[in-house]
Tab-separated table of C-alpha atoms in Angstrom:
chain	number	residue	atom	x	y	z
A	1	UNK	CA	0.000	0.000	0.000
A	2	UNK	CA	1.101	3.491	-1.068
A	3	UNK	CA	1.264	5.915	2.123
A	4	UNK	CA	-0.672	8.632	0.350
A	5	UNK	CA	-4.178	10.351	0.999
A	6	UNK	CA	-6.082	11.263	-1.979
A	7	UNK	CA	-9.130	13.000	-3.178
A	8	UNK	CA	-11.325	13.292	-5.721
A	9	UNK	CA	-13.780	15.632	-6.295
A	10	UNK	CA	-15.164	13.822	-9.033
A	11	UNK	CA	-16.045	10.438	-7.084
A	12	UNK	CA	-16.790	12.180	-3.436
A	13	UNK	CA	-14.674	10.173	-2.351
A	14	UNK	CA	-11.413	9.853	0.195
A	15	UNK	CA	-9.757	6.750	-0.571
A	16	UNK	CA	-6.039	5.366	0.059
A	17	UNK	CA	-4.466	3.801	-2.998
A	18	UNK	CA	-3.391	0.862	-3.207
A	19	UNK	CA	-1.052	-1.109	-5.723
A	20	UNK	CA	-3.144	-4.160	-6.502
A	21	UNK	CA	-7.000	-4.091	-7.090
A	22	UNK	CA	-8.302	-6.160	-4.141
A	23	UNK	CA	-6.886	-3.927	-1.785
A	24	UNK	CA	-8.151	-0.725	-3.462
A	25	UNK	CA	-11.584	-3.130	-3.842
A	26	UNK	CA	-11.194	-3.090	0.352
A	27	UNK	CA	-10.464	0.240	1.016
A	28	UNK	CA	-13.669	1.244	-0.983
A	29	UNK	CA	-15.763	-0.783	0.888
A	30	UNK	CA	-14.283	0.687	4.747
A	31	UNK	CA	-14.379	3.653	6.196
A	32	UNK	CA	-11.112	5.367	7.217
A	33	UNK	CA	-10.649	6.289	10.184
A	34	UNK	CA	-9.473	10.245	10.636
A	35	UNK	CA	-7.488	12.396	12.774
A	36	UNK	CA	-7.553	16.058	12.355
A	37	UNK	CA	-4.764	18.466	13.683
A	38	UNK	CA	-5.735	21.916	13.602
A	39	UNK	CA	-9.451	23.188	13.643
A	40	UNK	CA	-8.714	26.697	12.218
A	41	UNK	CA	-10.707	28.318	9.284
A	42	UNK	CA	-8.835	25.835	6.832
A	43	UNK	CA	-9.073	22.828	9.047
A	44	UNK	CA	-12.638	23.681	9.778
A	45	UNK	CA	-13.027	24.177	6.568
A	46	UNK	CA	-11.779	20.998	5.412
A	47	UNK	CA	-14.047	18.942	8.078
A	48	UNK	CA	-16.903	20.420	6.994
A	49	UNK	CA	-16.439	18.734	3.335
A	50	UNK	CA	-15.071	15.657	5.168
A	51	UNK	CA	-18.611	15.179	6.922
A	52	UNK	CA	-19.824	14.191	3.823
A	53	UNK	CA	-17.888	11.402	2.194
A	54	UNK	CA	-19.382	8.175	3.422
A	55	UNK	CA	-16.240	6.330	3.654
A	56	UNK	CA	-14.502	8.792	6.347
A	57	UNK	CA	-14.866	8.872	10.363
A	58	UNK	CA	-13.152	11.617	11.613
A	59	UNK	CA	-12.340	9.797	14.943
A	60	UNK	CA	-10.043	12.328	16.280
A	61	UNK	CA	-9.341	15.981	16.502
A	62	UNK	CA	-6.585	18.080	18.264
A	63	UNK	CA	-6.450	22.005	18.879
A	64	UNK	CA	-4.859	23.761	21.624
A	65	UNK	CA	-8.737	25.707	21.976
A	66	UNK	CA	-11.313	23.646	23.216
A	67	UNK	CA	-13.786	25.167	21.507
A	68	UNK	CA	-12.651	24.316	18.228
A	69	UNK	CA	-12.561	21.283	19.130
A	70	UNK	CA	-16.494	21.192	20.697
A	71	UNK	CA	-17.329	23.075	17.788
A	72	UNK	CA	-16.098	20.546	14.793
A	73	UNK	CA	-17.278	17.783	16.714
A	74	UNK	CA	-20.823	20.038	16.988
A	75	UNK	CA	-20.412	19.510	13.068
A	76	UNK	CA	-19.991	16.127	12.963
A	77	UNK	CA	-22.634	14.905	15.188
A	78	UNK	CA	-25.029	17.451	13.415
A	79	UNK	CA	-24.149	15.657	10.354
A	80	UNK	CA	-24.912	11.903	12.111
A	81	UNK	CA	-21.508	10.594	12.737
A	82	UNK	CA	-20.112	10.087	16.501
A	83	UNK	CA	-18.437	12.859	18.274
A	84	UNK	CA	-14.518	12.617	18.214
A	85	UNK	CA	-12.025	12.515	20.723
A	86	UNK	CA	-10.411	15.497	21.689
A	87	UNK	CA	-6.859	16.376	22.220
A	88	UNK	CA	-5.496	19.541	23.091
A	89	UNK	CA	-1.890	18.458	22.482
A	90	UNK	CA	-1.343	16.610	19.069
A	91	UNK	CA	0.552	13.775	20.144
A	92	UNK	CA	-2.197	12.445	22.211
A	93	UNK	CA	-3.974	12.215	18.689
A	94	UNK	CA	-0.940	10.286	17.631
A	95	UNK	CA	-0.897	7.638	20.082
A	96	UNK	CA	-4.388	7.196	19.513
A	97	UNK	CA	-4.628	3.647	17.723
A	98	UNK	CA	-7.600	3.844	15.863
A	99	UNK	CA	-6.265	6.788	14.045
A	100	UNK	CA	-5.280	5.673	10.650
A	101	UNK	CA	-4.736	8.894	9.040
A	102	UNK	CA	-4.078	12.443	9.427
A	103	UNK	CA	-4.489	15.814	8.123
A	104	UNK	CA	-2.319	18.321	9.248
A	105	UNK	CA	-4.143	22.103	9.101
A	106	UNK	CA	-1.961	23.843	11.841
A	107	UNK	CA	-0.692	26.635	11.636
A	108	UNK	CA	1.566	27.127	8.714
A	109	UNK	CA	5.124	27.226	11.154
A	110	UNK	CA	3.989	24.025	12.944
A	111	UNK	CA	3.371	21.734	9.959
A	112	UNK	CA	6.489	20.337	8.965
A	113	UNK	CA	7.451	19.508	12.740
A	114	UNK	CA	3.382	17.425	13.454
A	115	UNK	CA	3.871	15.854	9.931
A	116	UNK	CA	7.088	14.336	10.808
A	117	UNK	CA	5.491	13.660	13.515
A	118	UNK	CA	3.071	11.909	12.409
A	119	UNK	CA	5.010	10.070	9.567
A	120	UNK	CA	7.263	8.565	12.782
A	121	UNK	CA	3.726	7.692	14.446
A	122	UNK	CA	3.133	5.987	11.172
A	123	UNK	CA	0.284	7.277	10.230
A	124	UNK	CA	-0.728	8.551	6.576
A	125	UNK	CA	-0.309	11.704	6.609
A	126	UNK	CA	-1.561	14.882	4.798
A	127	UNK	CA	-0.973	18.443	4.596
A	128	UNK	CA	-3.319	21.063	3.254
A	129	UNK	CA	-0.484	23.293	2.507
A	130	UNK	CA	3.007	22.924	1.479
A	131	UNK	CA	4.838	21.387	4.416
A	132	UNK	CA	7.663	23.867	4.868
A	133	UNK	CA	8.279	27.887	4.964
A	134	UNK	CA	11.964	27.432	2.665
A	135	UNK	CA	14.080	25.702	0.714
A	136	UNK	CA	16.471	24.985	3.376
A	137	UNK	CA	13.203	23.161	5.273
């Protein structure tokens, strides 16, 4: 299996890809199971569209304000799926086994640091920015 999060806005769908057919055939057929670092305007932003795909369950979230955190997970319950954990501090989110996956929406400074991070955690991982601030990063 690739390590790689993809989208399509075509399908509506969030799917990992895989290199032979019954796995990809699998992954279709499960839901994955999402963590969410940072619950900004672009994270929160990004979980509202998430809410929709029928094979993703945002399972965790981490933000260092609680109230983004009661607030996205407002969102998903609104939108019939169960309310996430919370973590203030990312790692916890990490160590979190059912996590399979990650997007990283932090704050622009913080990403590459949580996405290595996560990589070590091994989890998939995904960015919704560029991952560092210059070329020497």
């Amino acid at each position: 299996m690739r390590g790689c999060l993809g989208g399509s806005a075509y399908t509506g769908k969030i799917c990992l890809f895989q290199d032979d057919k019954k796995g990809a055939e699998e992954m279709a057929s499960t839901k994955l199971k999402l963590g969410m670092i940072g619950l900004g305007q672009r994270g929160f932003g990004l979980l509202n569209t998430l809410v929709l795909f029928d094979n993703v369950q945002i399972v965790a979230l981490s933000d260092c304000y609680q109230d983004r955190i009661d607030r996205a997970n407002k969102v998903i319950t609104e939108k019939g799926g169960k309310a996430a954990k919370g973590y203030p501090d990312y790692r916890g989110l990490l160590a979190d086994q059912e996590v399979q996956a990650v997007i990283v929406a932090s704050s622009w400074e913080t990403h590459a640091d949580i996405a290595i991070a996560c990589l070590v955690a091994k989890k998939i991982t995904a960015l919704e920015v560029g991952g560092a601030l210059s070329v020497e990063d």
